[in-house]
Coordinates of C-alpha atoms in Angstrom, one line a residue:
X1 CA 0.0 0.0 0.0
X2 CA 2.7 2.5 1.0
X3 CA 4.8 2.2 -2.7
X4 CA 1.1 3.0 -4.7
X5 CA 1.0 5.9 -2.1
X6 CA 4.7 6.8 -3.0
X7 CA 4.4 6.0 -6.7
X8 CA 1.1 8.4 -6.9
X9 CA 2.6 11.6 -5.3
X10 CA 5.8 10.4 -7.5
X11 CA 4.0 10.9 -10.4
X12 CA 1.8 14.5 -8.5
X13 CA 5.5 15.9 -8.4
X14 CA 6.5 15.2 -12.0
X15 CA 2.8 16.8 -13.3
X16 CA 3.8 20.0 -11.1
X17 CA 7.2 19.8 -12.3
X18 CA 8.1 21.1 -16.0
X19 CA 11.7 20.7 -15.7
X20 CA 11.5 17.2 -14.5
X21 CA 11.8 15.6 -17.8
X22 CA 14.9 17.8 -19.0
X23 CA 16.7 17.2 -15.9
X24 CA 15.7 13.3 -16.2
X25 CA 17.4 13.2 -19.8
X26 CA 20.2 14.9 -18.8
X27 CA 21.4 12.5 -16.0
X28 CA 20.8 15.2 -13.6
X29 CA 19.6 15.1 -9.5
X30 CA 16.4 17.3 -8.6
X31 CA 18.1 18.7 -5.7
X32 CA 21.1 20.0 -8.0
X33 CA 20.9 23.8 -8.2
X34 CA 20.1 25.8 -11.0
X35 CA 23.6 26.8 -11.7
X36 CA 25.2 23.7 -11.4
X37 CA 22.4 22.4 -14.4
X38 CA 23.3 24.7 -16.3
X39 CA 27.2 24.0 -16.5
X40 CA 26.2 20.1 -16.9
X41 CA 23.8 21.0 -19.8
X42 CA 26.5 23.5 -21.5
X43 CA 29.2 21.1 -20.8
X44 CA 27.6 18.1 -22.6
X45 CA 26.8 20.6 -25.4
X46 CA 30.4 21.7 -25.6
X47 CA 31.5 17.7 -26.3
X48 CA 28.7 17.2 -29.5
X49 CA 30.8 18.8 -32.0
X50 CA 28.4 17.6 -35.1
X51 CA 25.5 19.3 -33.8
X52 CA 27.4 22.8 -33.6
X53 CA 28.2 22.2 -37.5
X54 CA 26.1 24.2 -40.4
X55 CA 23.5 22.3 -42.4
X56 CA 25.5 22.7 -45.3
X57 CA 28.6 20.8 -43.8
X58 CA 26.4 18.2 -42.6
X59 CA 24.9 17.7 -45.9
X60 CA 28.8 17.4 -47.4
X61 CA 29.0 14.5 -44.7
X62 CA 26.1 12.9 -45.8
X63 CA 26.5 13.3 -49.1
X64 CA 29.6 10.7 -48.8
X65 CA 27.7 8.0 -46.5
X66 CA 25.9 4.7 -48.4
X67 CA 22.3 5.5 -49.1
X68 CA 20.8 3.0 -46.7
X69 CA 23.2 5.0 -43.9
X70 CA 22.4 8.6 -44.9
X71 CA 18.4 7.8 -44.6
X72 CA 18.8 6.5 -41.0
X73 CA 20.3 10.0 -40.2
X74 CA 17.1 11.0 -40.0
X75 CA 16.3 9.6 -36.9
X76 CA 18.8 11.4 -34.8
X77 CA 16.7 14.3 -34.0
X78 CA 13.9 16.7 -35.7
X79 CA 17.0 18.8 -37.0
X80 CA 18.4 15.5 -39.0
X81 CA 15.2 14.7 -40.5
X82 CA 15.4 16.0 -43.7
X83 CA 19.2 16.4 -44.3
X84 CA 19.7 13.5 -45.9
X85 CA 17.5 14.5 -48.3
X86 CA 19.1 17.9 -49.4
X87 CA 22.6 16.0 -49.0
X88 CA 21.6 13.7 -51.4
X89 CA 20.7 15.8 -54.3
X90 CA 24.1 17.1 -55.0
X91 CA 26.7 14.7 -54.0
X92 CA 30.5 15.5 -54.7
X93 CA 33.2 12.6 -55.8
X94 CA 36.7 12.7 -56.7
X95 CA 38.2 9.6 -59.5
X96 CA 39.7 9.2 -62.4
X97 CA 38.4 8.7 -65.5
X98 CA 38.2 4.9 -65.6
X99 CA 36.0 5.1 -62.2
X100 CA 32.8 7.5 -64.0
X101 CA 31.1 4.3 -64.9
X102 CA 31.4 2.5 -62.2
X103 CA 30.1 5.7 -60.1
X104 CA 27.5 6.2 -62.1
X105 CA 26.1 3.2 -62.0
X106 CA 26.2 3.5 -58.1
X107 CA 24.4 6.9 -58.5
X108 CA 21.7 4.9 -60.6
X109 CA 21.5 1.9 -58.1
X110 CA 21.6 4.4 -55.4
X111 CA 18.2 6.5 -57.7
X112 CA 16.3 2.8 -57.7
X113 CA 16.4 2.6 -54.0
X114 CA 14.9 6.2 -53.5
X115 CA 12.4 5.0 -56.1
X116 CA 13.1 7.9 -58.6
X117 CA 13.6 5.1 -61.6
X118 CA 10.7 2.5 -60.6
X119 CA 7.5 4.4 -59.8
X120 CA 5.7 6.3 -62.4
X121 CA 5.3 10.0 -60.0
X122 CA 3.8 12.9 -61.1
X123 CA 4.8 16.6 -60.5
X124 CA 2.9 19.4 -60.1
X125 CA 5.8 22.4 -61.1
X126 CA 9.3 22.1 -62.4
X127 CA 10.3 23.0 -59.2
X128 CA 9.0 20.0 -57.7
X129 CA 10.9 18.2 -60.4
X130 CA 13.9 19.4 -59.7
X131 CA 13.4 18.5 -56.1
X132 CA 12.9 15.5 -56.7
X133 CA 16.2 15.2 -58.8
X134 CA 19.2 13.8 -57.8
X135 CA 22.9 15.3 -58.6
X136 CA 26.4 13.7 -58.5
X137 CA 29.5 16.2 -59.4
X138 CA 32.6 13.6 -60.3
X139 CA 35.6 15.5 -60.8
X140 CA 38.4 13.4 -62.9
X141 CA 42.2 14.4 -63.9
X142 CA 43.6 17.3 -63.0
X143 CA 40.6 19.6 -64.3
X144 CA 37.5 18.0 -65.4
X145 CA 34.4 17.0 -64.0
X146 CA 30.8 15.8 -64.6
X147 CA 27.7 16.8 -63.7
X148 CA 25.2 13.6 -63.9
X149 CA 21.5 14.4 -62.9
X150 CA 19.2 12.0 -62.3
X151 CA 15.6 13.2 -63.3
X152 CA 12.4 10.8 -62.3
X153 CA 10.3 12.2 -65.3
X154 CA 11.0 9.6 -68.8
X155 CA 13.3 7.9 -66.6
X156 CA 16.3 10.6 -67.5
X157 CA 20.0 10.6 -67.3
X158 CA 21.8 14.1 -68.2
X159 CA 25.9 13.4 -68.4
X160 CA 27.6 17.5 -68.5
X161 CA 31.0 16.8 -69.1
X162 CA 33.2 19.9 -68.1
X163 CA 37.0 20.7 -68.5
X164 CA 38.9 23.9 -67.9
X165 CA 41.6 22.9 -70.4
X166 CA 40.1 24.0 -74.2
X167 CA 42.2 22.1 -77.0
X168 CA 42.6 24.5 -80.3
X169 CA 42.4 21.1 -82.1
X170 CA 40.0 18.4 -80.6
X171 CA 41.4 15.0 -81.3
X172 CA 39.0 13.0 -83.4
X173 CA 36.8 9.8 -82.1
X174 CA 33.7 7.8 -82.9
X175 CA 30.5 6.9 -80.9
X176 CA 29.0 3.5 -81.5
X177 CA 25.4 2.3 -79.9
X178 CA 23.9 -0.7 -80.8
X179 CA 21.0 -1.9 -79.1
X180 CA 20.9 -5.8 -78.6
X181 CA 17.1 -7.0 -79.1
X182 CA 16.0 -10.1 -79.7
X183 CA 12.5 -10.9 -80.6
X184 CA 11.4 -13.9 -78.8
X185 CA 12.8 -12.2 -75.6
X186 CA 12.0 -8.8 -75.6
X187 CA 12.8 -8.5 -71.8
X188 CA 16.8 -9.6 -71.8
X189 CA 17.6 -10.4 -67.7
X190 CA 20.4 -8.0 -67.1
X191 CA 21.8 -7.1 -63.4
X192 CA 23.0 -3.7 -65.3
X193 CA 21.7 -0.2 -63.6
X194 CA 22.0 1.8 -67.0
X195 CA 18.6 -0.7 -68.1
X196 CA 16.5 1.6 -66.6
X197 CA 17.4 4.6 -68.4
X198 CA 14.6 5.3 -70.9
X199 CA 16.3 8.6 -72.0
X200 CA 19.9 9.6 -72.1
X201 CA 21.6 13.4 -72.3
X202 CA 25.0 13.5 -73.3
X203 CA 27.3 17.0 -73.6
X204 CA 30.3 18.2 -74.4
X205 CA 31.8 14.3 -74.8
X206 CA 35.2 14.4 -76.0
X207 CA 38.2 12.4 -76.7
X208 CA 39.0 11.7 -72.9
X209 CA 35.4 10.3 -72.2
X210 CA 33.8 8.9 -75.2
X211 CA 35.0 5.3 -74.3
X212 CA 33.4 5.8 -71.0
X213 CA 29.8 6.8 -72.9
X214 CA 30.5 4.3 -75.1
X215 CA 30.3 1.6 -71.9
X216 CA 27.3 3.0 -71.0
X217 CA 25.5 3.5 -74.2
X218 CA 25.7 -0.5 -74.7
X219 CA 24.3 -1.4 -71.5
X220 CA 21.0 1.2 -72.1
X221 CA 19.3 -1.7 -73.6
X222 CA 15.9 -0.2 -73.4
X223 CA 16.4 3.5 -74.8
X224 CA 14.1 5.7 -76.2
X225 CA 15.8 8.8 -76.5
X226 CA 18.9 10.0 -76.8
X227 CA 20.4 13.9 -77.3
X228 CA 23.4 14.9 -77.8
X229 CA 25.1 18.6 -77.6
X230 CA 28.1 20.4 -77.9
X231 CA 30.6 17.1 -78.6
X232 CA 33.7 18.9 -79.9
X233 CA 35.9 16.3 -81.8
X234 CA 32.7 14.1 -82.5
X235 CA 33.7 12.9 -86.0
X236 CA 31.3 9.7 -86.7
X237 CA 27.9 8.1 -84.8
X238 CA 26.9 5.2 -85.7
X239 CA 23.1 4.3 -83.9
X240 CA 22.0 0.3 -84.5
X241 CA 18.9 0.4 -82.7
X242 CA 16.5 -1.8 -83.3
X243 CA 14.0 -2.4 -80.2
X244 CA 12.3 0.5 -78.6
X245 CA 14.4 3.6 -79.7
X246 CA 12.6 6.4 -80.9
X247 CA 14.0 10.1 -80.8
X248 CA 17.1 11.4 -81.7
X249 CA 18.6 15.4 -81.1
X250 CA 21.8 16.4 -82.1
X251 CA 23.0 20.0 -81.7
X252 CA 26.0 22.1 -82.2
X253 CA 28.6 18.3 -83.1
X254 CA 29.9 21.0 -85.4
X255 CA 33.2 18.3 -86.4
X256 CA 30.6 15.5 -87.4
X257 CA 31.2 14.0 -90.6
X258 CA 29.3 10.7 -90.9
X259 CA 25.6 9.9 -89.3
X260 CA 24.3 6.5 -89.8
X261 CA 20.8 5.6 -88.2
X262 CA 19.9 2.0 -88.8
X263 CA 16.5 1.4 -86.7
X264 CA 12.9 0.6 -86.8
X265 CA 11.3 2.4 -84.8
X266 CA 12.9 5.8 -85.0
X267 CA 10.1 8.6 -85.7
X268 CA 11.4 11.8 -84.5
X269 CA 15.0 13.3 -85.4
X270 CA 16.7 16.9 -84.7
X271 CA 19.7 18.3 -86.2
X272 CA 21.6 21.5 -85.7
X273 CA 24.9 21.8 -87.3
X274 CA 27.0 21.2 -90.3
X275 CA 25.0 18.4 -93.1
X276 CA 27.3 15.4 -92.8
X277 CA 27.4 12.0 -94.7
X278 CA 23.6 11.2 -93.8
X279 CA 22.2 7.5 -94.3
X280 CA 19.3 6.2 -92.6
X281 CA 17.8 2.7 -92.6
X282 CA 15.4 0.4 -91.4
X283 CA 16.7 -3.5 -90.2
X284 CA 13.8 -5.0 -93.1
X285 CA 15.3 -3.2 -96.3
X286 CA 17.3 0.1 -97.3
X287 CA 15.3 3.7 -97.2
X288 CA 12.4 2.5 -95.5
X289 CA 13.4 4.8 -91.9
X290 CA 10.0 6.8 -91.9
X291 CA 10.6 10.3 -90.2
X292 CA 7.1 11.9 -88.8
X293 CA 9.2 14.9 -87.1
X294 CA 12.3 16.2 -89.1
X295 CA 14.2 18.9 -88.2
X296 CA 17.3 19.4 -90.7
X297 CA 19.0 22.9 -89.7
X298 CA 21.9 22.5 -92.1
X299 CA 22.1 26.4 -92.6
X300 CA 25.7 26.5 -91.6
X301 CA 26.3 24.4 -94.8
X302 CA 27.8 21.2 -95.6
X303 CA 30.2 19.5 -93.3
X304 CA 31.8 17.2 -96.2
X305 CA 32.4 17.5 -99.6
X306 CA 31.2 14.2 -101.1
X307 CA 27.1 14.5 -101.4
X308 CA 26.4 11.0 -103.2
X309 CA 22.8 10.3 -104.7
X310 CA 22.9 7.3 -102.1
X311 CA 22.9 10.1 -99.4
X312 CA 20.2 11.9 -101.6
X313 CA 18.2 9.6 -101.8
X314 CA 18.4 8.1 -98.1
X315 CA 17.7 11.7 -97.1
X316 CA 15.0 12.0 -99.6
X317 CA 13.0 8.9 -98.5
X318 CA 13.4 9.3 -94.6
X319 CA 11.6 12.8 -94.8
X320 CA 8.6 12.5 -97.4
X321 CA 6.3 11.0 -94.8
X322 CA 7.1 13.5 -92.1
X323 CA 3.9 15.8 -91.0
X324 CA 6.4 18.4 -88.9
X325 CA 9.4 19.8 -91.0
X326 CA 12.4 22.2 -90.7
X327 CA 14.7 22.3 -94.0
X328 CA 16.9 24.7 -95.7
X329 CA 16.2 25.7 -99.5
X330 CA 20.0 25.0 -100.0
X331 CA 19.7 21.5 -98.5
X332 CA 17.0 21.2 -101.2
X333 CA 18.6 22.1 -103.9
X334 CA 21.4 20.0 -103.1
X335 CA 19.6 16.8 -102.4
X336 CA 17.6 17.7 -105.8
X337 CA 20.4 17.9 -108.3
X338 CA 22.1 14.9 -106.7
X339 CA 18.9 12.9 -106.5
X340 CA 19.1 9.5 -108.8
X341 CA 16.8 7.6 -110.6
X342 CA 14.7 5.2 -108.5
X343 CA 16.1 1.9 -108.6
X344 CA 13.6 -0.8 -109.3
X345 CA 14.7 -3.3 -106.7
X346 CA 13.9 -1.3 -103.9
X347 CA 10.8 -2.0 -102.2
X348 CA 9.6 1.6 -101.7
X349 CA 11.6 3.8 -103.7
X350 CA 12.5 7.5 -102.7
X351 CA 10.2 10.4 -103.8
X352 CA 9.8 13.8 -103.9
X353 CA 6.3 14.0 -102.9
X354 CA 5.2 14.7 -99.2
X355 CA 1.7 13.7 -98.6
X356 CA 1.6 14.0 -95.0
X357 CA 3.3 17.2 -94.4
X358 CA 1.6 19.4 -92.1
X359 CA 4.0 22.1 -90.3
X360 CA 6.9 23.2 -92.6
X361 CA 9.2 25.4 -91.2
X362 CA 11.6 26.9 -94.5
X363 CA 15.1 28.8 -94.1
X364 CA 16.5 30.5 -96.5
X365 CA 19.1 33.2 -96.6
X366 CA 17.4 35.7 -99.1
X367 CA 14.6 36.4 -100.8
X368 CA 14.7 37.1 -104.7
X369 CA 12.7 35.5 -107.7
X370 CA 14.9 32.3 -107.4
X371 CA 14.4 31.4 -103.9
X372 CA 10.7 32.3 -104.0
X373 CA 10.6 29.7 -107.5
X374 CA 12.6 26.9 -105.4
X375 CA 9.9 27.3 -102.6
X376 CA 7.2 27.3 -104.8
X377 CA 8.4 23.9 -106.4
X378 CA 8.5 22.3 -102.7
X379 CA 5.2 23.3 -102.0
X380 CA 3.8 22.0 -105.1
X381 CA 4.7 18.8 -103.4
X382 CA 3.1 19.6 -100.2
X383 CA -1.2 19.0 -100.8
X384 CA -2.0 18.9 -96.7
X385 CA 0.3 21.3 -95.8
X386 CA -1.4 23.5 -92.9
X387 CA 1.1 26.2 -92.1
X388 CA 4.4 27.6 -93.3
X389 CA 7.1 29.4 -91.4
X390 CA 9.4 31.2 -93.2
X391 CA 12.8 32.3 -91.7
X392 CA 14.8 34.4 -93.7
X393 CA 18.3 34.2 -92.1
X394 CA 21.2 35.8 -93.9
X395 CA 23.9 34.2 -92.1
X396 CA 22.4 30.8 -93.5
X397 CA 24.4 29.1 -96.3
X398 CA 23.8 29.7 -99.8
X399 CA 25.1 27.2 -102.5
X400 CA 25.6 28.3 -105.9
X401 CA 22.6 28.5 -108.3
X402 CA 23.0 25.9 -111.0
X403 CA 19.0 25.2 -112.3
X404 CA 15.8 27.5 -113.0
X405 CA 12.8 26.5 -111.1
X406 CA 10.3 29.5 -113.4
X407 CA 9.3 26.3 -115.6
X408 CA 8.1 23.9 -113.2
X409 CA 5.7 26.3 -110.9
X410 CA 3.5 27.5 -113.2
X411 CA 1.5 25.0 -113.1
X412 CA 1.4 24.6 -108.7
X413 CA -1.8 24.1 -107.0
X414 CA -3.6 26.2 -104.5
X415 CA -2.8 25.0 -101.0
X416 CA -6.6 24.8 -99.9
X417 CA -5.5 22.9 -96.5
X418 CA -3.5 26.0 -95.7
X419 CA -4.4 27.9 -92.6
X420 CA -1.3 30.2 -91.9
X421 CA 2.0 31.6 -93.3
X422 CA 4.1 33.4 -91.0
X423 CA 7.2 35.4 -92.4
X424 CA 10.1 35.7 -89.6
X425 CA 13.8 36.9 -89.7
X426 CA 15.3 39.5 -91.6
X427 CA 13.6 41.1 -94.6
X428 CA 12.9 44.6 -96.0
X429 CA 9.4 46.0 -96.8
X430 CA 9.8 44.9 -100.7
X431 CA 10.9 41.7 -99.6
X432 CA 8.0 41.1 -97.5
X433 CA 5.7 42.2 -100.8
X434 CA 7.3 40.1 -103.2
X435 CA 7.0 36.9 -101.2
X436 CA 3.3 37.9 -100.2
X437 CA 2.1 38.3 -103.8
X438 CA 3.5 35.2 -105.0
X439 CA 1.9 33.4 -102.0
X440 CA -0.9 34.8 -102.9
X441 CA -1.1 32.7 -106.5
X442 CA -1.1 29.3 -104.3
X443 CA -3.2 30.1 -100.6
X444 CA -6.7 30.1 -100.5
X445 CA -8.7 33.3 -99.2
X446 CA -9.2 31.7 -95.8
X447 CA -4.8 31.7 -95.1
X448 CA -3.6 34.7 -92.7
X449 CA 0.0 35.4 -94.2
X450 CA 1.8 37.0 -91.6
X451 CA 4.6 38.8 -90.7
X452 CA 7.1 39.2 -87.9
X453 CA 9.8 41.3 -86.7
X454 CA 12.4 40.4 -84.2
X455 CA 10.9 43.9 -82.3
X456 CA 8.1 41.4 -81.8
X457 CA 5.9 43.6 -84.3
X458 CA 3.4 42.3 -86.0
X459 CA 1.4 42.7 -89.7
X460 CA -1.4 41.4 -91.6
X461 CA -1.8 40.8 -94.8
X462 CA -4.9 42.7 -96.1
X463 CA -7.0 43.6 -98.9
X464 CA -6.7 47.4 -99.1
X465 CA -10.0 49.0 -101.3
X466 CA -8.2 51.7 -104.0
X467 CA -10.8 51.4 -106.7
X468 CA -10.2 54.8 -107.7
X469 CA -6.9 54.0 -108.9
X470 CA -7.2 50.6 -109.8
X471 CA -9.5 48.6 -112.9
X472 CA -12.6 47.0 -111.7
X473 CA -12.4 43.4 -110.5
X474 CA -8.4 44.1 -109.6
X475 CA -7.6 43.7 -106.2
X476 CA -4.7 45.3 -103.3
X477 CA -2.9 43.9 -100.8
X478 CA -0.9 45.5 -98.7
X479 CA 0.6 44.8 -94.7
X480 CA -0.8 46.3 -91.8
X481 CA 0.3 46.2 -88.3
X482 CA -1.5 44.5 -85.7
X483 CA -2.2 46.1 -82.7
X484 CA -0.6 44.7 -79.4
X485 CA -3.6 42.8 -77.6
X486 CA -4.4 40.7 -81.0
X487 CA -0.8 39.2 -81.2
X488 CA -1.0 36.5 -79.1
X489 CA -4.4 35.4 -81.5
X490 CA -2.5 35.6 -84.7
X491 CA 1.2 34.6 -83.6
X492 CA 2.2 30.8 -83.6
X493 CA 5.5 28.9 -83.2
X494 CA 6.4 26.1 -84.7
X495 CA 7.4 23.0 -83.0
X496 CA 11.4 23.7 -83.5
X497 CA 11.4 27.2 -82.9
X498 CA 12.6 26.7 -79.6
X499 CA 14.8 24.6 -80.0

């Protein structure tokens, strides 16, 4: 009876007592005095060095624990909780270059466990995206270093090679992919990390690392994209892709001299840079690669000097079912004079019709009677085409002119699927006339032809009455500025202008 009585007021004195619990954790005696608490409490303070570090030096520390390690960090205490989390999205490695691949495909297996790789999330901002990213800075040699990012959204790798040490000559070297698929086993068992990578980001690959990208690019067995940027020394890519590949960007490989696509499933290709040796296949037969969204921005010019008709032609055939289009009237003329007879053993011989066409985006470097007659003779071969951007760039190459186009346009069709054209770049007042009124023989009365400065001014193309000056029955166009609210109304991009 006497310990319930002592156990009750036991637990009277703790309800009365607020400090009872601190002084409890703290090892210290209820009788001790105030002063003497304190030095205990500031004492035991004094010896926990890690909790007197910054968040941002703590992060650095968990940054270089094992995954499993840095998540049970967040146990310690309410401050610890999220840490691990901020540590891990920017993690910092020193190597050489024989160790990236190995580290990245830690940083993959490491982007599995956190579940960034196997769940299919949603995000509501890019912010969110990126917080949900994962970073890993590797610096190799004695100045270079890689950025790899890990982003949950397509399943994404980006790989930012960087180096302080600019060559005047990059040395040359060659990127090879092929994609092993076989068709009674479209799942191949692999233990690799890199077979969860649905999309791959590669810039700025040179010499020093291309056998490392190499490595990686044959274990990313299931890849649907792949984009490639700024690869100084890049001289030849060679893509044997036959399963589930689909999308291929190249920008800026300004030393690229051969491009050879063998797939079947490739719909969607993007080039910026210098034309180089293009062939592109299918794994059934020759020129059968069908192409729904072409970009070709060769207006830097040619990257080689031998321009086959086997490159015309594969060229030819791999754009004249695309519905979205960017090409350059020089490119044009090029393929055309070099373009050869169809053979008769090919199963679907190249054209020069495009059926499908639907968004045509056409850069040019000038505009004079010739270059209007060359655009007229591709649009004659363009039935469903629904709107036409026209870029007038004067930095763009020009080849010289060796063939008159006058004979075969007078006979073109009126474009009756056409909604808009949209004139863009750099052109005088005449300029903009002449192109209109020739446009004006092939549109139908329902197309808005307008124009665009880089002032981001707008004008119309309208019929202007002057029957005092003019014969009955005549009619006058002229352009006429759009005011400010009505842009946004009349003004469309096309699906590479941002690109």
């Amino acid at each position: 009876m006497g310990k319930k009585l002592r156990n009750k007021k036991k637990k009277q004195q703790e309800k009365h007592d607020p400090g009872h619990d601190r002084r409890r954790r703290n090892n210290l005696d209820p009788q001790t005095s105030k002063a003497e608490r304190d030095d205990k409490i500031e004492e035991k303070s004094a010896n926990d060095f890690i909790s007197r570090l910054p968040d941002d030096v703590l992060q650095q520390i968990i940054s270089l624990l094992p995954l499993r390690d840095a998540v049970r960090t967040s146990f310690l205490s309410t401050r610890w909780r999220d840490l691990w989390k901020t540590g891990l999205e920017t993690m910092e490695k020193d190597g050489s270059v024989d160790e990236i691949f190995r580290e990245i495909g830690c940083f993959i297996d490491d982007a599995h466990e956190l579940g960034l790789l196997t769940s299919c999330q949603e995000f509501s901002s890019i912010l969110s995206l990126i917080k949900h990213s994962r970073r890993l800075r590797f610096n190799f040699g004695d100045s270079g270093f890689l950025l790899a990012t890990i982003m949950p959204i397509n399943r994404t790798l980006h790989l930012d090679f960087h180096s302080n040490k600019y060559e005047s000559a990059p040395i040359d070297f060659d990127l090879i992919w092929k994609s092993v698929y076989y068709w009674r086993w479209p799942y191949i068992r692999t233990d690799s990390p890199f077979k969860s990578i649905k999309s791959l980001h590669l810039t700025a690959v040179t010499n020093l690392t291309s056998e490392v990208v190499s490595s990686m690019l044959s274990k990313c067995l299931y890849l649907k994209s792949l984009i490639i940027k700024e690869c100084h020394g890049l001289h030849s890519l060679r893509i044997n892709a036959r399963s589930c590949f689909s999308k291929l960007m190249i920008f800026n490989c300004l030393q690229l001299k051969s491009l050879h696509i063998k797939s079947d499933g490739i719909d969607k290709f993007r080039f910026r840079g210098l034309l180089p040796s293009f062939t592109c296949e299918s794994f059934g037969h020759i020129y059968s690669c069908n192409l729904a969204d072409a970009m070709l921005d060769f207006r830097g010019g040619p990257g080689y000097d031998h321009f086959t008709y086997e490159h015309s032609d594969s060229l030819i055939s791999a754009i004249e079912r695309s519905r979205i289009l960017t090409l350059c009237r020089w490119t044009f003329e090029q393929v055309r004079i070099r373009w050869h007879p169809r053979p008769t053993w090919l199963i679907r011989p190249p054209t020069f019709e495009f059926p499908r066409l639907k968004e045509l985006q056409w850069i040019d470097n000038e505009v004079d009677e010739h270059s209007i007659d060359v655009l007229m003779f591709f649009l004659k071969r363009c039935p469903s085409l629904q709107k036409l951007y026209i870029n007038i760039d004067p930095t763009s190459y020009s080849r010289p002119r060796t063939r008159k186009y006058r004979d075969q346009v007078s006979d073109c069709k009126r474009l009756v699927y056409l909604e808009v054209v949209q004139l863009e770049g750099v052109m005088k007042e005449c300029d903009k006339e002449l192109l209109a009124n020739r446009l004006l023989d092939v549109v139908s009365m329902k197309t808005k032809i307008i124009a665009k400065s880089h002032e981001n001014r707008v004008w119309k193309l309208e019929e202007v009455s002057l029957s005092l000056l003019l014969e009955e029955g005549m009619k006058h166009y002229m352009f006429v500025e759009v005011n400010e609210e009505d842009i946004g109304k009349l003004c469309s991009k096309h699906a590479h202008a941002d690109l």
